[in-house]
Short mmCIF file of C-alpha atoms in Angstrom, two decimals:
data_model
loop_
_atom_site.label_atom_id
_atom_site.label_comp_id
_atom_site.label_asym_id
_atom_site.label_seq_id
_atom_site.Cartn_x
_atom_site.Cartn_y
_atom_site.Cartn_z
CA MET A 1 24.88 -29.79 -27.58
CA GLU A 2 27.30 -31.57 -26.04
CA SER A 3 29.44 -30.70 -29.58
CA PHE A 4 28.18 -26.78 -28.90
CA TYR A 5 29.72 -26.60 -25.46
CA ALA A 6 33.19 -28.21 -26.99
CA ALA A 7 33.04 -25.27 -29.45
CA VAL A 8 32.22 -22.57 -26.83
CA ASN A 9 34.94 -24.19 -24.48
CA GLY A 10 37.20 -24.29 -27.41
CA ARG A 11 36.73 -20.56 -28.20
CA ASP A 12 35.50 -21.49 -31.71
CA LEU A 13 32.81 -18.86 -32.36
CA GLU A 14 32.30 -20.02 -36.29
CA GLN A 15 31.89 -23.95 -35.18
CA ALA A 16 29.36 -23.06 -32.52
CA LEU A 17 27.38 -20.83 -34.81
CA ALA A 18 27.29 -23.63 -37.11
CA MET A 19 24.70 -25.42 -34.98
CA VAL A 20 22.89 -22.73 -34.58
CA ASP A 21 19.37 -22.35 -36.57
CA ASP A 22 18.73 -18.85 -38.66
CA GLU A 23 15.46 -18.91 -36.45
CA VAL A 24 16.99 -19.36 -32.96
CA VAL A 25 15.51 -18.09 -29.73
CA TYR A 26 18.33 -17.69 -26.91
CA GLU A 27 16.93 -16.37 -23.52
CA ASP A 28 19.76 -16.14 -20.92
CA PHE A 29 18.15 -15.14 -17.58
CA THR A 30 21.44 -12.91 -16.86
CA PHE A 31 20.04 -10.20 -19.74
CA GLN A 32 17.13 -8.20 -20.15
CA GLU A 33 15.95 -9.64 -23.58
CA PRO A 34 16.27 -12.78 -25.36
CA PHE A 35 19.23 -13.09 -28.48
CA ARG A 36 17.39 -14.10 -31.71
CA GLY A 37 18.67 -15.15 -34.86
CA ARG A 38 22.60 -16.20 -35.42
CA GLU A 39 23.46 -12.59 -35.41
CA GLY A 40 22.02 -12.42 -31.73
CA VAL A 41 23.78 -15.28 -30.58
CA ARG A 42 27.10 -14.46 -31.86
CA GLU A 43 26.49 -11.49 -29.86
CA LEU A 44 25.93 -13.50 -26.77
CA LEU A 45 29.08 -15.70 -27.19
CA GLY A 46 31.16 -12.68 -28.01
CA ASP A 47 32.01 -12.04 -24.83
CA ALA A 48 32.54 -15.86 -23.59
CA MET A 49 34.89 -16.33 -26.33
CA SER A 50 37.23 -13.54 -24.95
CA LEU A 51 37.57 -15.37 -21.70
CA PRO A 52 40.65 -17.21 -21.09
CA LYS A 53 41.17 -21.11 -21.82
CA GLY A 54 40.51 -23.28 -19.18
CA LEU A 55 37.49 -21.26 -17.90
CA ASP A 56 34.93 -24.11 -19.48
CA PHE A 57 31.23 -24.86 -18.58
CA VAL A 58 31.21 -28.30 -17.55
CA ILE A 59 28.00 -30.72 -18.06
CA ASP A 60 26.82 -32.57 -15.04
CA ASP A 61 23.72 -34.11 -15.77
CA LEU A 62 21.16 -34.20 -18.77
CA ALA A 63 17.59 -35.48 -19.61
CA GLY A 64 17.42 -37.13 -23.25
CA GLY A 65 19.91 -38.60 -25.32
CA ASP A 66 20.89 -40.55 -28.30
CA SER A 67 17.28 -42.19 -28.33
CA TRP A 68 15.73 -38.64 -29.20
CA GLY A 69 15.15 -37.63 -32.72
CA PRO A 70 17.01 -34.63 -34.07
CA ASP A 71 13.58 -32.44 -33.65
CA ASP A 72 13.51 -32.59 -29.97
CA ALA A 73 14.64 -31.30 -26.56
CA VAL A 74 17.23 -32.02 -23.85
CA GLY A 75 17.81 -30.65 -20.40
CA MET A 76 20.91 -30.07 -18.75
CA THR A 77 22.53 -28.96 -15.10
CA TRP A 78 25.97 -27.70 -15.76
CA HIS A 79 28.87 -25.65 -13.53
CA VAL A 80 31.78 -23.46 -14.69
CA GLU A 81 35.25 -24.84 -14.11
CA PHE A 82 38.84 -23.17 -14.44
CA ASP A 83 41.75 -25.10 -14.71
CA GLY A 84 39.48 -28.20 -13.51
CA VAL A 85 38.40 -26.03 -10.09
CA ALA A 86 34.79 -25.50 -9.60
CA LEU A 87 33.99 -21.91 -9.05
CA PRO A 88 31.71 -20.76 -6.47
CA ASN A 89 27.96 -19.76 -7.56
CA SER A 90 28.47 -20.91 -11.01
CA ARG A 91 25.86 -23.48 -11.30
CA GLY A 92 23.12 -23.33 -14.10
CA ALA A 93 20.40 -25.40 -15.71
CA SER A 94 19.38 -25.26 -19.47
CA LEU A 95 16.71 -26.22 -21.84
CA TYR A 96 17.49 -26.73 -25.55
CA LYS A 97 15.31 -27.42 -28.52
CA THR A 98 16.69 -28.39 -31.88
CA LYS A 99 15.33 -28.50 -35.48
CA ASN A 100 17.15 -30.57 -37.98
CA GLY A 101 20.05 -30.76 -35.76
CA ARG A 102 20.60 -27.16 -35.09
CA LEU A 103 19.80 -25.33 -31.92
CA LEU A 104 16.45 -23.33 -32.25
CA TYR A 105 15.86 -22.66 -28.64
CA ALA A 106 17.68 -22.10 -25.27
CA ARG A 107 17.03 -20.85 -22.11
CA ASP A 108 19.67 -20.60 -19.51
CA ILE A 109 19.12 -20.10 -15.88
CA VAL A 110 22.28 -19.24 -13.82
CA GLU A 111 22.43 -19.54 -10.00
CA SER A 112 22.21 -16.44 -8.03
CA PRO A 113 24.94 -15.48 -5.44
CA LEU A 114 22.26 -14.39 -2.85
CA LYS A 115 20.16 -17.04 -1.22
CA LEU A 116 17.08 -15.60 0.50
CA GLY A 117 15.61 -18.77 1.41
CA SER A 118 12.14 -18.49 2.70
CA SER A 119 12.37 -14.63 3.11
CA ALA A 120 11.32 -14.57 -0.54
CA LEU A 121 7.71 -14.60 0.71
CA GLY A 122 8.53 -11.10 1.39
CA ILE A 123 5.42 -8.93 2.14
CA VAL A 124 3.64 -11.15 4.21
CA GLY A 125 6.24 -12.23 6.70
CA PHE A 126 7.30 -8.86 7.61
CA LEU A 127 3.93 -7.29 7.80
CA ALA A 128 3.46 -10.19 10.42
CA ALA A 129 6.58 -9.38 11.93
CA LEU A 130 5.36 -5.67 12.26
CA VAL A 131 2.37 -6.69 14.32
CA ARG A 132 4.26 -9.10 16.45
CA SER A 133 7.52 -6.88 17.42
CA TYR A 134 4.66 -3.76 18.26
CA LYS A 135 4.02 -5.97 21.11
CA GLN A 136 7.40 -6.89 21.81
CA GLY A 137 8.84 -3.27 22.31
CA LEU A 138 11.38 -1.12 20.85
CA ALA A 139 14.03 -3.41 19.68
CA GLY A 140 11.71 -6.12 18.21
CA THR A 141 9.68 -3.09 16.26
CA PHE A 142 13.51 -1.69 15.05
CA ALA A 143 14.29 -5.36 13.81
CA ALA A 144 10.86 -5.71 12.17
CA PHE A 145 10.99 -2.11 10.25
CA ALA A 146 14.80 -2.78 9.53
CA THR A 147 14.15 -6.02 7.96
CA ALA A 148 11.14 -4.59 5.90
CA ALA A 149 13.33 -2.16 4.52
CA GLY A 150 15.84 -4.90 3.56
CA LEU A 151 13.28 -6.88 1.76
CA TYR A 152 11.75 -4.00 0.11
CA TRP A 153 14.99 -2.25 -1.09
CA TYR A 154 16.07 -5.85 -2.56
CA ILE A 155 13.09 -7.44 -3.56
CA LEU A 156 11.29 -4.50 -5.33
CA LEU A 157 14.23 -2.60 -6.39
CA LEU A 158 17.80 -4.52 -6.71
CA SER A 159 16.47 -8.32 -7.30
CA PRO A 160 17.41 -9.66 -11.05
CA GLN A 161 14.95 -9.75 -13.60
CA GLY A 162 13.10 -13.46 -13.36
CA GLN A 163 14.33 -13.94 -9.86
CA PHE A 164 10.70 -13.54 -8.73
CA PRO A 165 7.98 -14.66 -10.54
CA PHE A 166 5.26 -12.32 -9.13
CA LEU A 167 7.82 -9.32 -10.25
CA GLY A 168 8.03 -8.11 -14.21
CA GLY A 169 10.84 -5.67 -15.57
CA PRO A 170 14.06 -4.74 -14.51
CA PRO A 171 15.83 -3.59 -11.45
CA ALA A 172 16.74 0.04 -10.72
CA TRP A 173 20.54 -0.69 -11.59
CA ALA A 174 19.47 -2.10 -15.03
CA ILE A 175 16.36 0.29 -15.61
CA ASP A 176 15.73 -0.08 -19.25
CA GLU A 177 14.27 2.76 -21.67
CA THR A 178 10.73 1.94 -21.77
CA THR A 179 10.48 1.49 -17.86
CA LEU A 180 12.67 4.76 -17.67
CA ARG A 181 10.24 6.54 -20.12
CA ASN A 182 7.43 5.01 -18.33
CA VAL A 183 8.46 6.77 -15.10
CA VAL A 184 8.97 10.07 -16.62
CA ASP A 185 5.80 10.29 -18.19
CA GLU A 186 3.87 9.41 -14.89
CA SER A 187 5.91 12.01 -13.28
CA LEU A 188 4.94 14.55 -15.72
CA ASN A 189 0.85 13.46 -15.02
CA PHE A 190 1.75 13.94 -11.24
CA PHE A 191 -1.55 14.77 -9.35
CA TYR A 192 -3.15 15.52 -12.88
CA ILE A 193 -1.86 18.89 -12.74
CA TRP A 194 -0.83 19.15 -15.97
CA PRO A 195 -3.75 17.41 -18.02
CA GLY A 196 -5.95 19.61 -15.71
CA LEU A 197 -4.53 22.92 -17.03
CA ASP A 198 -4.93 21.74 -20.53
CA SER A 199 -8.68 20.54 -20.02
CA LEU A 200 -9.39 24.15 -18.28
CA GLY A 201 -7.47 25.80 -21.13
CA LEU A 202 -5.04 27.70 -18.61
CA PRO A 203 -1.47 28.04 -19.64
CA SER A 204 0.65 25.07 -19.35
CA PRO A 205 3.91 23.38 -20.47
CA SER A 206 1.66 21.81 -23.65
CA SER A 207 2.84 25.12 -25.07
CA LEU A 208 6.44 23.85 -25.49
CA PHE A 209 5.84 20.49 -26.11
CA PRO A 210 2.79 17.67 -26.00
CA LEU A 211 2.10 15.73 -22.72
CA PRO A 212 3.13 12.45 -22.94
CA GLU A 213 0.52 9.97 -23.20
CA VAL A 214 0.49 7.17 -20.30
CA ASP A 215 -1.87 3.93 -19.53
CA PRO A 216 -4.69 5.57 -17.32
CA LEU A 217 -4.38 2.44 -14.93
CA ARG A 218 -1.01 2.68 -14.44
CA LEU A 219 -1.31 6.38 -13.88
CA ALA A 220 -3.86 6.12 -11.47
CA LEU A 221 -2.04 3.72 -9.14
CA PHE A 222 0.80 5.95 -9.51
CA ASN A 223 -0.79 9.02 -8.43
CA VAL A 224 -3.10 7.33 -5.70
CA ALA A 225 0.24 6.46 -4.26
CA GLU A 226 1.52 9.53 -4.19
CA ALA A 227 -1.35 11.14 -2.70
CA TYR A 228 -1.41 8.61 -0.07
CA ALA A 229 2.51 9.71 0.65
CA PHE A 230 1.51 13.27 0.58
CA MET A 231 -1.18 12.89 3.58
CA LEU A 232 1.60 11.26 5.45
CA LEU A 233 2.99 14.57 6.15
CA PRO A 234 0.84 16.00 8.57
CA LEU A 235 0.17 12.33 10.15
CA LEU A 236 4.05 12.35 10.73
CA LEU A 237 4.25 15.50 12.45
CA TRP A 238 1.32 14.78 14.53
CA ASP A 239 3.07 11.28 15.61
CA ARG A 240 6.58 12.80 16.80
CA PRO A 241 6.22 16.65 16.93
CA GLU A 242 9.70 16.61 18.91
CA ARG A 243 11.13 15.28 15.71
CA LYS A 244 12.80 17.93 13.67
CA ASN A 245 13.72 15.91 10.60
CA VAL A 246 10.56 14.78 9.40
CA TYR A 247 10.73 16.99 6.44
CA ALA A 248 14.00 15.45 5.22
CA TRP A 249 12.71 12.10 5.64
CA TRP A 250 9.06 12.82 4.23
CA ALA A 251 10.35 14.65 0.80
CA PRO A 252 12.60 12.04 -0.64
CA ALA A 253 9.64 9.45 0.33
CA MET A 254 7.66 11.38 -2.32
CA PHE A 255 10.08 9.84 -4.74
CA LEU A 256 11.24 6.67 -3.22
CA THR A 257 7.93 6.09 -1.05
CA ASN A 258 8.81 2.91 1.49
CA ALA A 259 12.36 2.83 0.34
CA ILE A 260 12.43 5.77 2.88
CA LEU A 261 9.79 5.50 5.08
CA LEU A 262 10.61 2.04 6.37
CA PRO A 263 13.90 3.33 7.53
CA TYR A 264 12.37 6.10 8.93
CA PHE A 265 10.13 4.20 10.99
CA ALA A 266 12.90 1.96 11.96
CA THR A 267 14.93 5.01 13.31
CA ARG A 268 11.61 6.17 15.05
CA ALA A 269 11.42 2.83 17.02
CA LEU A 270 14.60 3.85 18.92
CA GLU A 271 13.25 6.82 20.41
CA PRO A 272 10.93 7.68 23.12
CA ALA A 273 7.28 8.48 21.80
CA GLY A 274 7.17 11.99 23.61
CA SER A 275 4.37 13.52 25.42
CA SER A 276 0.93 12.43 23.96
CA THR A 277 -0.69 15.65 25.02
CA SER A 278 1.89 17.27 22.50
CA ARG A 279 0.28 15.98 19.80
CA ALA A 280 -1.83 18.13 17.73
CA ARG A 281 -2.62 18.46 14.03
CA VAL A 282 -0.77 20.88 11.79
CA ALA A 283 -3.19 24.26 10.75
CA TRP A 284 -2.71 23.18 7.27
CA ALA A 285 -3.61 19.29 7.33
CA PRO A 286 -6.94 19.88 5.82
CA LEU A 287 -5.56 21.17 2.81
CA PHE A 288 -3.33 17.62 2.51
CA GLY A 289 -6.19 15.69 2.78
CA LEU A 290 -8.68 17.58 0.37
CA VAL A 291 -5.76 17.14 -2.19
CA ALA A 292 -5.54 13.68 -1.65
CA LEU A 293 -9.36 12.86 -2.01
CA VAL A 294 -9.93 15.36 -5.45
CA VAL A 295 -6.32 13.12 -6.88
CA LEU A 296 -8.03 9.87 -5.62
CA ALA A 297 -11.76 10.93 -7.31
CA VAL A 298 -9.71 12.08 -10.49
CA ALA A 299 -7.69 8.57 -10.60
CA LEU A 300 -11.01 6.56 -10.26
CA TRP A 301 -12.59 8.45 -12.84
CA GLN A 302 -9.64 8.19 -15.27
CA SER A 303 -9.31 4.57 -14.95
CA TRP A 304 -13.06 3.52 -14.49
CA GLY A 305 -13.78 0.23 -16.36
CA LEU A 306 -10.05 -0.78 -16.68
CA TYR A 307 -9.71 -2.70 -13.64
CA ALA A 308 -9.84 -6.14 -14.75
CA ASN A 309 -6.44 -5.10 -16.53
CA LEU A 310 -4.69 -4.66 -12.98
CA PRO A 311 -3.28 -8.40 -12.43
CA SER A 312 -1.51 -8.42 -15.71
CA LEU A 313 -0.20 -4.65 -15.41
CA LEU A 314 0.93 -5.58 -11.71
CA LEU A 315 2.65 -8.71 -12.75
CA GLY A 316 4.29 -7.20 -15.73
CA ASP A 317 5.55 -4.08 -14.24
CA ARG A 318 7.90 -3.63 -11.78
CA VAL A 319 7.29 -0.13 -11.00
CA ALA A 320 3.22 -0.69 -10.97
CA PHE A 321 3.48 -3.49 -8.63
CA ALA A 322 5.73 -1.18 -6.23
CA PHE A 323 3.25 1.08 -6.07
CA ALA A 324 0.45 -1.39 -5.44
CA VAL A 325 2.95 -2.68 -2.66
CA ASP A 326 3.18 1.05 -0.95
CA VAL A 327 -0.22 1.58 -1.08
CA SER A 328 -0.63 -1.37 1.13
CA LEU A 329 2.16 -0.35 3.25
CA PHE A 330 0.79 2.52 3.89
CA ALA A 331 -2.55 1.65 4.91
CA VAL A 332 -0.39 -0.46 7.53
CA LEU A 333 1.65 2.27 8.80
CA GLN A 334 -1.37 4.68 9.18
CA GLY A 335 -3.02 1.85 11.42
CA TYR A 336 0.40 1.68 13.18
CA VAL A 337 0.49 5.10 14.29
CA PHE A 338 -3.24 5.58 15.21
CA ALA A 339 -2.71 2.16 17.26
CA GLU A 340 -0.24 3.89 19.71
CA ARG A 341 -3.34 6.64 20.38
CA PRO A 342 -6.57 4.61 20.12
CA GLY A 343 -9.12 6.42 18.86
CA SER A 344 -12.30 6.13 16.35
CA TRP A 345 -12.36 3.06 14.22
CA TRP A 346 -12.80 4.86 11.23
CA ARG A 347 -8.98 6.13 11.41
CA TYR A 348 -8.03 3.07 10.60
CA VAL A 349 -9.80 2.89 6.94
CA PRO A 350 -7.16 2.93 4.46
CA PHE A 351 -6.42 6.18 2.73
CA LEU A 352 -10.19 7.61 3.36
CA GLY A 353 -9.77 7.31 7.14
CA LEU A 354 -6.45 9.50 7.20
CA ALA A 355 -7.91 12.01 4.70
CA ALA A 356 -11.42 12.06 7.23
CA TRP A 357 -9.05 12.70 9.93
CA LEU A 358 -7.05 15.43 8.25
CA LEU A 359 -10.22 16.65 7.07
CA LEU A 360 -12.65 16.78 10.36
CA PRO A 361 -12.48 19.34 13.37
CA ASP A 362 -11.17 18.37 16.62
CA GLU A 363 -14.63 17.56 18.05
CA ILE A 364 -15.44 15.06 15.76
CA THR A 365 -12.00 13.42 15.98
CA GLY A 366 -11.42 13.67 19.69
CA GLU A 367 -8.01 15.00 19.37
CA ALA A 368 -7.02 17.19 21.95
CA GLY A 369 -4.95 20.41 21.51
CA GLU A 370 -5.14 23.19 19.19
CA ALA A 371 -3.58 22.89 15.60
CA ARG A 372 -0.18 23.90 15.54
CA SER A 373 0.48 26.85 12.92
CA GLU A 374 3.94 25.16 11.77
CA PRO A 375 4.76 26.42 8.05
CA ILE A 376 5.18 23.52 5.15
#
């Protein structure tokens, strides 16, 4: 492996490839997929060969050595230098396995320039901050929601693949064809409208092209999250009837969920709550509750018996994991809004409590004021 490094630093591609087994698998975590076979390693090293000489990979330490046989493994730590000067954020660690004196397997882990520290705990930390900041006043609430929004954007949308062990799949800036296809196919099954039309024999886009098949569990998670976001519009209008831009926030939130709603609540924290007597549910609120309950029922029916697969789905699919986080955050936001105006305990029940609040008349919910006839 020291000779392999010397060949790479000397920009001798053929010499480096001569030390590689035909069945090699090379995993470099700055790339989405491993490189397989000698030609795959040729592709990986091709860019390195175009770098100026003097930009070298320097071995710091290793575990293994001369006493090991030709069919064994060695671990290394290394950094990158240019003309003898160590570059910042250039450290790495690698594991190599050999067979008959040739490289059979490699895994490179490169230092990330972003140092999150304990903030990588993510969800638990910022949910606790939400509760604490609510008791401390507007400034604390704004800071908590702003922090939550930043963590959501970075961890779920922008963090490099492999940085968090609980998060599978590529980030938004390096989305692959499979992830993009899953997102498009799920969107075509939004609220089960298209398959519903097909099952009833009504006109649908199926006459032009077939409805794509989607894993029922992934599709159920997507639609439940979207139904929850759908129900939040009447709640947000009731929460801040004086705000004129609720629709401008909610509409993109139907696509980007808490990437939009968390910044919304951060800006909301800096505004006065207004008169509590001015709050009233919009007249069409029951329609939103009914639609959401129907979507929930269909989702549960379509995914029945598949829930044992949920852990593997969440850990292997970044988009599915994000929707699971969204459902949890929606439940927190639901309780947070209702906490400013205490009422029946069942309003805090995630999803079902909000749907019931949208559907039930004022005499049961205990809400004051008449329904607003605001258009959608």
